[in-house]
Tab-separated table of N, CA and C in Angstrom:
chain	number	residue	atom	x	y	z
A	46	MET	N	25.111	25.855	28.998
A	46	MET	CA	24.756	27.253	28.859
A	46	MET	C	24.595	27.548	27.370
A	47	SER	N	23.493	28.150	27.010
A	47	SER	CA	23.231	28.441	25.610
A	47	SER	C	24.004	29.673	25.152
A	48	GLN	N	24.041	29.867	23.830
A	48	GLN	CA	24.714	31.041	23.269
A	48	GLN	C	24.077	32.321	23.786
A	49	THR	N	22.745	32.300	23.918
A	49	THR	CA	22.034	33.480	24.417
A	49	THR	C	22.479	33.797	25.838
A	50	ASP	N	22.570	32.766	26.676
A	50	ASP	CA	23.027	32.957	28.056
A	50	ASP	C	24.445	33.518	28.082
A	51	LYS	N	25.312	32.967	27.245
A	51	LYS	CA	26.693	33.440	27.211
A	51	LYS	C	26.747	34.905	26.790
A	52	ARG	N	25.919	35.255	25.823
A	52	ARG	CA	25.874	36.650	25.385
A	52	ARG	C	25.354	37.550	26.489
A	53	ALA	N	24.348	37.078	27.204
A	53	ALA	CA	23.778	37.872	28.293
A	53	ALA	C	24.807	38.068	29.407
A	54	VAL	N	25.546	37.022	29.732
A	54	VAL	CA	26.587	37.121	30.767
A	54	VAL	C	27.680	38.080	30.293
A	55	ALA	N	28.066	37.960	29.017
A	55	ALA	CA	29.089	38.862	28.467
A	55	ALA	C	28.593	40.309	28.496
A	56	ALA	N	27.310	40.508	28.227
A	56	ALA	CA	26.740	41.862	28.267
A	56	ALA	C	26.783	42.411	29.694
A	57	VAL	N	26.470	41.581	30.672
A	57	VAL	CA	26.524	42.011	32.074
A	57	VAL	C	27.966	42.351	32.448
A	58	HIS	N	28.907	41.528	31.990
A	58	HIS	CA	30.316	41.806	32.285
A	58	HIS	C	30.731	43.143	31.668
A	59	ALA	N	30.260	43.423	30.458
A	59	ALA	CA	30.571	44.707	29.811
A	59	ALA	C	29.999	45.871	30.619
A	60	ILE	N	28.799	45.686	31.166
A	60	ILE	CA	28.185	46.724	32.005
A	60	ILE	C	29.023	46.934	33.270
A	61	LEU	N	29.488	45.838	33.860
A	61	LEU	CA	30.325	45.940	35.058
A	61	LEU	C	31.628	46.686	34.750
A	62	MET	N	32.214	46.409	33.598
A	62	MET	CA	33.450	47.101	33.220
A	62	MET	C	33.194	48.601	33.032
A	63	GLN	N	32.010	48.918	32.533
A	63	GLN	CA	31.671	50.328	32.320
A	63	GLN	C	31.374	51.040	33.647
A	64	ARG	N	30.594	50.399	34.514
A	64	ARG	CA	30.190	51.036	35.777
A	64	ARG	C	31.276	51.011	36.845
A	65	PHE	N	32.059	49.938	36.858
A	65	PHE	CA	33.077	49.767	37.900
A	65	PHE	C	34.434	49.473	37.252
A	66	PRO	N	35.002	50.451	36.555
A	66	PRO	CA	36.241	50.206	35.802
A	66	PRO	C	37.443	49.848	36.675
A	67	LYS	N	37.438	50.244	37.922
A	67	LYS	CA	38.574	49.904	38.790
A	67	LYS	C	38.499	48.453	39.265
A	68	ALA	N	37.294	47.932	39.383
A	68	ALA	CA	37.119	46.545	39.814
A	68	ALA	C	37.137	45.578	38.623
A	69	PHE	N	36.654	46.072	37.472
A	69	PHE	CA	36.582	45.246	36.262
A	69	PHE	C	37.247	46.001	35.111
A	70	PRO	N	38.574	46.120	35.143
A	70	PRO	CA	39.268	46.912	34.123
A	70	PRO	C	39.232	46.237	32.750
A	71	LYS	N	39.273	47.056	31.721
A	71	LYS	CA	39.331	46.523	30.350
A	71	LYS	C	40.723	45.980	30.055
A	72	ASP	N	41.726	46.578	30.678
A	72	ASP	CA	43.107	46.133	30.507
A	72	ASP	C	43.328	44.862	31.328
A	73	TYR	N	43.607	43.793	30.641
A	73	TYR	CA	43.781	42.484	31.279
A	73	TYR	C	44.858	42.517	32.371
A	74	ASP	N	45.909	43.278	32.138
A	74	ASP	CA	47.024	43.351	33.098
A	74	ASP	C	46.685	44.179	34.338
A	75	ALA	N	45.575	44.924	34.297
A	75	ALA	CA	45.203	45.777	35.433
A	75	ALA	C	44.226	45.085	36.385
A	76	ILE	N	43.895	43.826	36.114
A	76	ILE	CA	42.957	43.103	36.980
A	76	ILE	C	43.560	42.975	38.381
A	77	ARG	N	42.716	43.213	39.388
A	77	ARG	CA	43.159	43.118	40.787
A	77	ARG	C	42.191	42.225	41.558
A	78	PRO	N	42.662	41.612	42.630
A	78	PRO	CA	41.773	40.773	43.444
A	78	PRO	C	40.636	41.606	44.044
A	79	LEU	N	39.440	41.069	43.960
A	79	LEU	CA	38.278	41.751	44.528
A	79	LEU	C	38.086	41.335	45.981
A	80	LYS	N	37.432	42.203	46.706
A	80	LYS	CA	37.181	41.898	48.115
A	80	LYS	C	36.255	40.687	48.210
A	81	LEU	N	36.313	40.002	49.327
A	81	LEU	CA	35.446	38.854	49.543
A	81	LEU	C	34.001	39.329	49.628
A	82	ASP	N	33.094	38.539	49.099
A	82	ASP	CA	31.660	38.839	49.091
A	82	ASP	C	31.345	40.145	48.347
A	83	VAL	N	32.068	40.369	47.279
A	83	VAL	CA	31.815	41.560	46.460
A	83	VAL	C	30.461	41.438	45.757
A	84	ARG	N	29.965	40.219	45.620
A	84	ARG	CA	28.684	40.004	44.944
A	84	ARG	C	27.550	40.729	45.657
A	85	ALA	N	27.537	40.699	46.987
A	85	ALA	CA	26.476	41.387	47.741
A	85	ALA	C	26.509	42.891	47.452
A	86	GLU	N	27.698	43.434	47.394
A	86	GLU	CA	27.825	44.858	47.080
A	86	GLU	C	27.376	45.138	45.643
A	87	LEU	N	27.713	44.237	44.736
A	87	LEU	CA	27.291	44.409	43.344
A	87	LEU	C	25.764	44.385	43.226
A	88	ILE	N	25.137	43.460	43.908
A	88	ILE	CA	23.678	43.360	43.865
A	88	ILE	C	23.044	44.629	44.429
A	89	ALA	N	23.634	45.156	45.503
A	89	ALA	CA	23.102	46.380	46.117
A	89	ALA	C	23.308	47.594	45.213
A	90	ARG	N	24.447	47.665	44.535
A	90	ARG	CA	24.759	48.842	43.734
A	90	ARG	C	24.291	48.741	42.290
A	91	ALA	N	23.891	47.559	41.871
A	91	ALA	CA	23.391	47.372	40.502
A	91	ALA	C	22.103	46.556	40.549
A	92	PRO	N	21.053	47.090	41.171
A	92	PRO	CA	19.818	46.330	41.316
A	92	PRO	C	19.109	46.069	39.990
A	93	ASP	N	19.465	46.807	38.952
A	93	ASP	CA	18.846	46.613	37.643
A	93	ASP	C	19.368	45.377	36.915
A	94	LEU	N	20.476	44.812	37.383
A	94	LEU	CA	21.054	43.637	36.727
A	94	LEU	C	20.502	42.360	37.334
A	95	ASP	N	20.256	41.401	36.481
A	95	ASP	CA	19.752	40.090	36.908
A	95	ASP	C	20.782	39.445	37.836
A	96	PRO	N	20.410	39.087	39.059
A	96	PRO	CA	21.368	38.511	40.020
A	96	PRO	C	22.024	37.223	39.524
A	97	VAL	N	21.281	36.420	38.772
A	97	VAL	CA	21.855	35.165	38.269
A	97	VAL	C	22.939	35.476	37.234
A	98	LEU	N	22.644	36.372	36.317
A	98	LEU	CA	23.641	36.756	35.312
A	98	LEU	C	24.824	37.462	35.969
A	99	LEU	N	24.541	38.244	36.981
A	99	LEU	CA	25.580	38.949	37.719
A	99	LEU	C	26.530	37.947	38.389
A	100	ARG	N	25.943	36.922	39.017
A	100	ARG	CA	26.743	35.885	39.672
A	100	ARG	C	27.617	35.164	38.646
A	101	ARG	N	27.040	34.850	37.487
A	101	ARG	CA	27.794	34.139	36.458
A	101	ARG	C	28.904	35.017	35.872
A	102	ALA	N	28.608	36.295	35.666
A	102	ALA	CA	29.627	37.216	35.147
A	102	ALA	C	30.779	37.346	36.147
A	103	LEU	N	30.435	37.432	37.419
A	103	LEU	CA	31.450	37.532	38.469
A	103	LEU	C	32.285	36.245	38.534
A	104	ALA	N	31.614	35.107	38.420
A	104	ALA	CA	32.324	33.816	38.434
A	104	ALA	C	33.277	33.723	37.234
A	105	ASN	N	32.792	34.138	36.051
A	105	ASN	CA	33.660	34.118	34.864
A	105	ASN	C	34.882	35.005	35.074
A	106	HIS	N	34.652	36.175	35.649
A	106	HIS	CA	35.746	37.113	35.888
A	106	HIS	C	36.774	36.507	36.856
A	107	ALA	N	36.287	35.903	37.920
A	107	ALA	CA	37.175	35.362	38.956
A	107	ALA	C	37.874	34.072	38.513
A	108	GLN	N	37.396	33.455	37.443
A	108	GLN	CA	38.028	32.228	36.957
A	108	GLN	C	39.025	32.500	35.835
A	109	ARG	N	39.105	33.741	35.391
A	109	ARG	CA	40.044	34.089	34.330
A	109	ARG	C	41.476	33.914	34.833
A	110	ASP	N	42.341	33.526	33.922
A	110	ASP	CA	43.754	33.365	34.290
A	110	ASP	C	44.331	34.677	34.814
A	111	GLY	N	43.924	35.793	34.245
A	111	GLY	CA	44.420	37.090	34.693
A	111	GLY	C	44.056	37.380	36.140
A	112	TYR	N	42.848	36.980	36.527
A	112	TYR	CA	42.420	37.182	37.910
A	112	TYR	C	43.228	36.280	38.844
A	113	LEU	N	43.431	35.036	38.419
A	113	LEU	CA	44.233	34.108	39.231
A	113	LEU	C	45.665	34.617	39.379
A	114	LEU	N	46.199	35.160	38.294
A	114	LEU	CA	47.552	35.729	38.371
A	114	LEU	C	47.584	36.926	39.321
A	115	ALA	N	46.511	37.714	39.318
A	115	ALA	CA	46.444	38.855	40.240
A	115	ALA	C	46.440	38.373	41.687
A	116	LEU	N	45.748	37.264	41.946
A	116	LEU	CA	45.751	36.699	43.303
A	116	LEU	C	47.143	36.196	43.688
A	117	ILE	N	47.810	35.572	42.742
A	117	ILE	CA	49.112	34.968	43.015
A	117	ILE	C	50.205	36.023	43.135
A	118	HIS	N	50.212	36.969	42.202
A	118	HIS	CA	51.321	37.923	42.110
A	118	HIS	C	50.932	39.343	42.506
A	119	GLY	N	49.761	39.500	43.113
A	119	GLY	CA	49.310	40.843	43.477
A	119	GLY	C	50.295	41.565	44.372
A	120	ARG	N	50.501	42.824	44.077
A	120	ARG	CA	51.427	43.630	44.883
A	120	ARG	C	50.730	44.034	46.181
A	121	GLY	N	51.338	43.762	47.272
A	121	GLY	CA	50.825	44.195	48.566
A	121	GLY	C	49.771	43.304	49.173
A	122	ASP	N	49.489	42.180	48.585
A	122	ASP	CA	48.510	41.230	49.138
A	122	ASP	C	47.148	41.870	49.376
A	123	ARG	N	46.767	42.835	48.614
A	123	ARG	CA	45.502	43.556	48.840
A	123	ARG	C	44.376	43.017	47.972
A	124	ARG	N	43.174	43.178	48.508
A	124	ARG	CA	41.937	42.975	47.758
A	124	ARG	C	41.298	44.354	47.643
A	125	TYR	N	40.442	44.523	46.643
A	125	TYR	CA	39.879	45.852	46.393
A	125	TYR	C	38.366	45.794	46.226
A	126	ASP	N	37.707	46.909	46.607
A	126	ASP	CA	36.256	46.993	46.452
A	126	ASP	C	35.935	47.503	45.051
A	127	LEU	N	34.674	47.752	44.783
A	127	LEU	CA	34.241	48.166	43.457
A	127	LEU	C	34.806	49.519	43.035
A	128	ASP	N	35.175	50.347	43.991
A	128	ASP	CA	35.722	51.671	43.685
A	128	ASP	C	37.240	51.684	43.641
A	129	GLY	N	37.864	50.521	43.829
A	129	GLY	CA	39.318	50.433	43.782
A	129	GLY	C	40.003	50.715	45.097
A	130	ASN	N	39.249	50.768	46.178
A	130	ASN	CA	39.832	51.009	47.503
A	130	ASN	C	40.228	49.674	48.142
A	131	PRO	N	41.339	49.656	48.879
A	131	PRO	CA	41.735	48.414	49.553
A	131	PRO	C	40.629	47.936	50.500
A	132	ALA	N	40.374	46.622	50.449
A	132	ALA	CA	39.310	46.050	51.282
A	132	ALA	C	39.654	44.607	51.616
A	133	GLY	N	40.665	44.425	52.410
A	133	GLY	CA	41.051	43.071	52.801
A	133	GLY	C	42.354	42.672	52.157
A	134	SER	N	42.747	41.437	52.441
A	134	SER	CA	44.018	40.962	51.891
A	134	SER	C	43.861	39.536	51.373
A	135	VAL	N	44.824	39.139	50.549
A	135	VAL	CA	44.863	37.788	49.989
A	135	VAL	C	45.705	36.937	50.918
A	136	THR	N	45.159	35.818	51.377
A	136	THR	CA	45.890	34.940	52.290
A	136	THR	C	46.798	33.991	51.504
A	137	PRO	N	47.795	33.441	52.167
A	137	PRO	CA	48.658	32.452	51.493
A	137	PRO	C	47.857	31.246	50.985
A	138	GLU	N	46.826	30.854	51.724
A	138	GLU	CA	45.997	29.724	51.295
A	138	GLU	C	45.261	30.061	50.000
A	139	GLU	N	44.770	31.303	49.906
A	139	GLU	CA	44.062	31.726	48.687
A	139	GLU	C	45.031	31.779	47.497
A	140	ARG	N	46.246	32.207	47.759
A	140	ARG	CA	47.271	32.222	46.710
A	140	ARG	C	47.556	30.794	46.229
A	141	GLU	N	47.679	29.890	47.193
A	141	GLU	CA	47.951	28.492	46.877
A	141	GLU	C	46.823	27.896	46.029
A	142	GLU	N	45.592	28.172	46.431
A	142	GLU	CA	44.428	27.680	45.680
A	142	GLU	C	44.400	28.291	44.278
A	143	ALA	N	44.699	29.572	44.187
A	143	ALA	CA	44.740	30.238	42.880
A	143	ALA	C	45.811	29.602	41.996
A	144	GLN	N	46.951	29.257	42.588
A	144	GLN	CA	48.029	28.621	41.825
A	144	GLN	C	47.580	27.258	41.304
A	145	LYS	N	46.879	26.498	42.135
A	145	LYS	CA	46.363	25.189	41.699
A	145	LYS	C	45.384	25.354	40.544
A	146	ARG	N	44.492	26.329	40.672
A	146	ARG	CA	43.499	26.570	39.613
A	146	ARG	C	44.179	27.037	38.328
A	147	LEU	N	45.208	27.879	38.466
A	147	LEU	CA	45.942	28.360	37.295
A	147	LEU	C	46.693	27.209	36.628
A	148	ASP	N	47.308	26.353	37.434
A	148	ASP	CA	48.006	25.182	36.883
A	148	ASP	C	47.034	24.288	36.120
A	149	ALA	N	45.849	24.074	36.696
A	149	ALA	CA	44.834	23.248	36.030
A	149	ALA	C	44.380	23.913	34.729
A	150	SER	N	44.205	25.210	34.759
A	150	SER	CA	43.801	25.945	33.556
A	150	SER	C	44.884	25.851	32.482
A	151	THR	N	46.125	25.995	32.896
A	151	THR	CA	47.247	25.893	31.955
A	151	THR	C	47.296	24.504	31.346
A	152	LYS	N	47.102	23.490	32.184
A	152	LYS	CA	47.102	22.100	31.698
A	152	LYS	C	45.977	21.886	30.689
A	153	ARG	N	44.774	22.398	31.007
A	153	ARG	CA	43.654	22.276	30.064
A	153	ARG	C	43.989	22.965	28.744
A	154	GLY	N	44.595	24.129	28.834
A	154	GLY	CA	44.977	24.858	27.624
A	154	GLY	C	46.003	24.100	26.801
A	155	GLN	N	46.973	23.514	27.476
A	155	GLN	CA	47.995	22.734	26.771
A	155	GLN	C	47.380	21.494	26.136
A	156	ASP	N	46.480	20.834	26.865
A	156	ASP	CA	45.805	19.652	26.321
A	156	ASP	C	44.971	20.035	25.104
A	157	ARG	N	44.262	21.149	25.214
A	157	ARG	CA	43.438	21.623	24.100
A	157	ARG	C	44.322	21.948	22.904
A	158	ALA	N	45.448	22.612	23.146
A	158	ALA	CA	46.368	22.961	22.063
A	158	ALA	C	46.914	21.695	21.396
A	159	GLU	N	47.213	20.684	22.192
A	159	GLU	CA	47.708	19.416	21.639
A	159	GLU	C	46.629	18.746	20.783
A	160	ARG	N	45.377	18.780	21.263
A	160	ARG	CA	44.283	18.199	20.470
A	160	ARG	C	44.117	18.945	19.151
A	161	VAL	N	44.209	20.255	19.197
A	161	VAL	CA	44.082	21.056	17.979
A	161	VAL	C	45.232	20.736	17.029
A	162	ARG	N	46.442	20.674	17.573
A	162	ARG	CA	47.618	20.365	16.759
A	162	ARG	C	47.454	18.989	16.103
A	163	THR	N	47.037	18.000	16.885
A	163	THR	CA	46.831	16.652	16.359
A	163	THR	C	45.751	16.651	15.291
A	164	HIS	N	44.669	17.375	15.556
A	164	HIS	CA	43.573	17.455	14.587
A	164	HIS	C	44.065	18.076	13.273
A	165	LYS	N	44.841	19.145	13.374
A	165	LYS	CA	45.355	19.803	12.169
A	165	LYS	C	46.287	18.876	11.395
A	166	GLU	N	47.116	18.127	12.120
A	166	GLU	CA	48.013	17.178	11.457
A	166	GLU	C	47.206	16.106	10.733
A	167	ARG	N	46.176	15.580	11.396
A	167	ARG	CA	45.326	14.562	10.758
A	167	ARG	C	44.626	15.133	9.534
A	168	GLU	N	44.115	16.345	9.668
A	168	GLU	CA	43.440	16.978	8.536
A	168	GLU	C	44.405	17.193	7.381
A	169	ALA	N	45.641	17.575	7.675
A	169	ALA	CA	46.638	17.773	6.618
A	169	ALA	C	46.927	16.440	5.917
A	170	LYS	N	47.043	15.361	6.709
A	170	LYS	CA	47.261	14.033	6.112
A	170	LYS	C	46.077	13.631	5.252
A	171	ARG	N	44.863	13.858	5.766
A	171	ARG	CA	43.659	13.513	4.994
A	171	ARG	C	43.599	14.315	3.698
A	172	LYS	N	43.936	15.585	3.783
A	172	LYS	CA	43.910	16.443	2.604
A	172	LYS	C	44.927	15.946	1.580
A	173	LYS	N	46.113	15.596	2.059
A	173	LYS	CA	47.153	15.084	1.169
A	173	LYS	C	46.698	13.770	0.529
A	174	GLN	N	46.075	12.890	1.338
A	174	GLN	CA	45.589	11.610	0.821
A	174	GLN	C	44.498	11.831	-0.227
A	175	ARG	N	43.588	12.786	0.061
A	175	ARG	CA	42.529	13.093	-0.913
A	175	ARG	C	43.127	13.629	-2.207
A	176	GLU	N	44.179	14.431	-2.090
A	176	GLU	CA	44.848	14.980	-3.279
A	176	GLU	C	45.492	13.854	-4.084
A	177	ILE	N	46.131	12.910	-3.402
A	177	ILE	CA	46.738	11.756	-4.077
A	177	ILE	C	45.662	10.944	-4.773
A	178	GLU	N	44.552	10.702	-4.075
A	178	GLU	CA	43.443	9.940	-4.670
A	178	GLU	C	42.865	10.666	-5.879
A	179	ARG	N	42.749	11.987	-5.788
A	179	ARG	CA	42.231	12.766	-6.913
A	179	ARG	C	43.174	12.649	-8.111
A	180	LYS	N	44.474	12.771	-7.866
A	180	LYS	CA	45.450	12.649	-8.954
A	180	LYS	C	45.426	11.249	-9.553
A	181	ASN	N	45.263	10.228	-8.695
A	181	ASN	CA	45.172	8.851	-9.196
A	181	ASN	C	43.939	8.672	-10.071
A	182	ARG	N	42.804	9.260	-9.637
A	182	ARG	CA	41.584	9.173	-10.460
A	182	ARG	C	41.780	9.873	-11.800
A	183	GLU	N	42.434	11.035	-11.758
A	183	GLU	CA	42.685	11.768	-13.002
A	183	GLU	C	43.602	10.966	-13.918
A	184	ALA	N	44.635	10.343	-13.348
A	184	ALA	CA	45.558	9.533	-14.147
A	184	ALA	C	44.832	8.327	-14.731
A	185	LYS	N	43.982	7.703	-13.942
A	185	LYS	CA	43.225	6.544	-14.413
A	185	LYS	C	42.287	6.964	-15.543
A	186	THR	N	41.629	8.096	-15.371
A	186	THR	CA	40.726	8.606	-16.410
A	186	THR	C	41.512	8.911	-17.676
A	187	ALA	N	42.711	9.495	-17.517
A	187	ALA	CA	43.560	9.801	-18.673
A	187	ALA	C	43.998	8.517	-19.370
A	188	ARG	N	44.391	7.493	-18.596
A	188	ARG	CA	44.793	6.206	-19.185
A	188	ARG	C	43.624	5.565	-19.929
A	189	LYS	N	42.445	5.639	-19.334
A	189	LYS	CA	41.246	5.071	-19.948
A	189	LYS	C	40.930	5.796	-21.248
A	190	ALA	N	41.027	7.117	-21.221
A	190	ALA	CA	40.771	7.909	-22.434
A	190	ALA	C	41.806	7.568	-23.509
A	191	GLU	N	43.069	7.412	-23.109
A	191	GLU	CA	44.122	7.054	-24.066
A	191	GLU	C	43.859	5.674	-24.647
A	192	HIS	N	43.441	4.740	-23.795
A	192	HIS	CA	43.107	3.392	-24.273
A	192	HIS	C	41.963	3.440	-25.280
A	193	GLU	N	40.933	4.217	-24.971
A	193	GLU	CA	39.796	4.369	-25.889
A	193	GLU	C	40.255	4.973	-27.216
A	194	ARG	N	41.136	5.981	-27.135
A	194	ARG	CA	41.638	6.627	-28.352
A	194	ARG	C	42.412	5.621	-29.198
A	195	VAL	N	43.269	4.809	-28.554
A	195	VAL	CA	44.043	3.796	-29.277
A	195	VAL	C	43.114	2.764	-29.896
A	196	GLN	N	42.089	2.334	-29.142
A	196	GLN	CA	41.138	1.346	-29.665
A	196	GLN	C	40.392	1.903	-30.879
A	197	GLN	N	40.030	3.186	-30.804
A	197	GLN	CA	39.346	3.811	-31.946
A	197	GLN	C	40.280	3.917	-33.145
A	198	GLU	N	41.551	4.221	-32.866
A	198	GLU	CA	42.536	4.312	-33.950
A	198	GLU	C	42.711	2.952	-34.611
A	199	ILE	N	42.788	1.897	-33.807
A	199	ILE	CA	42.926	0.530	-34.357
A	199	ILE	C	41.695	0.184	-35.185
A	200	ALA	N	40.512	0.497	-34.651
A	200	ALA	CA	39.278	0.210	-35.377
A	200	ALA	C	39.237	0.996	-36.684
A	201	ALA	N	39.696	2.234	-36.664
A	201	ALA	CA	39.704	3.056	-37.880
A	201	ALA	C	40.672	2.476	-38.906
A	202	ARG	N	41.847	2.003	-38.461
A	202	ARG	CA	42.813	1.393	-39.386
A	202	ARG	C	42.239	0.121	-40.009
A	203	LYS	N	41.584	-0.693	-39.134
A	203	LYS	CA	40.963	-1.920	-39.654
A	203	LYS	C	39.903	-1.581	-40.679
A	204	ALA	N	39.100	-0.559	-40.370
A	204	ALA	CA	38.043	-0.153	-41.306
A	204	ALA	C	38.655	0.339	-42.611
A	205	ALA	N	39.753	1.054	-42.546
A	205	ALA	CA	40.413	1.562	-43.743
A	205	ALA	C	40.971	0.401	-44.576
A	206	LEU	N	41.558	-0.572	-43.884
A	206	LEU	CA	42.087	-1.737	-44.597
A	206	LEU	C	40.971	-2.526	-45.260
A	207	ILE	N	39.866	-2.697	-44.550
A	207	ILE	CA	38.726	-3.419	-45.110
A	207	ILE	C	38.180	-2.654	-46.304
A	208	ALA	N	38.142	-1.335	-46.212
A	208	ALA	CA	37.669	-0.510	-47.318
A	208	ALA	C	38.585	-0.670	-48.531
A	209	GLN	N	39.864	-0.940	-48.314
A	209	GLN	CA	40.809	-1.152	-49.405
A	209	GLN	C	40.771	-2.601	-49.896
A	210	GLY	N	39.983	-3.383	-49.222
A	210	GLY	CA	39.838	-4.775	-49.607
A	210	GLY	C	40.870	-5.678	-48.974
A	211	ILE	N	41.553	-5.163	-48.011
A	211	ILE	CA	42.564	-5.959	-47.333
A	211	ILE	C	41.955	-6.486	-46.048
A	212	THR	N	41.908	-7.804	-45.902
A	212	THR	CA	41.372	-8.429	-44.702
A	212	THR	C	42.514	-9.131	-43.986
A	213	PRO	N	42.284	-9.479	-42.738
A	213	PRO	CA	43.363	-10.176	-42.007
A	213	PRO	C	43.759	-11.466	-42.703
A	214	GLU	N	42.793	-12.190	-43.315
A	214	GLU	CA	43.122	-13.454	-44.002
A	214	GLU	C	43.977	-13.214	-45.225
A	215	SER	N	43.634	-12.136	-45.950
A	215	SER	CA	44.383	-11.845	-47.179
A	215	SER	C	45.788	-11.376	-46.834
A	216	ARG	N	45.965	-10.766	-45.686
A	216	ARG	CA	47.288	-10.306	-45.280
A	216	ARG	C	48.156	-11.507	-44.930
A	217	SER	N	47.547	-12.557	-44.365
A	217	SER	CA	48.364	-13.717	-44.009
A	217	SER	C	48.735	-14.545	-45.224
A	218	GLU	N	48.004	-14.359	-46.349
A	218	GLU	CA	48.317	-15.109	-47.558
A	218	GLU	C	49.521	-14.517	-48.274
A	219	ARG	N	49.861	-13.349	-48.035
A	219	ARG	CA	50.967	-12.675	-48.723
A	219	ARG	C	52.267	-13.191	-48.297
């Protein structure tokens, strides 16, 4: 799914939240199980919305952890229509399936969090290693510069001695 598609689905979901606030509440904790085959009612009551985007927005909504929790822990085992009126009930089998899906979602989230944690640890190690390498390069450059300075100082002393007429041979004769 492209970014454009995701944006379009998100836009449709925003429209659903605006038009049907009891079925698609903005408050995550207020999500309630929707009646079965609510899509047909949505298509009938929102003919201006693209049915494909509508289906995807509805699927995204029903796959959210909050929706699964509403199925599992819903008060009164009720399902609701677009206007917030009771319209059916949640069966034990549906609760069980929702629990399985929620467990799988939780596992995916934990796995993702572990991958992120591992990635951050590796990046921190790499950053530390790069910092050590940078300091080593700076130290090597400093040592090289010091060596060059000492070599120039030695050459300058030799030149000064030669200018005074003192050569290495004449120094050994003394």
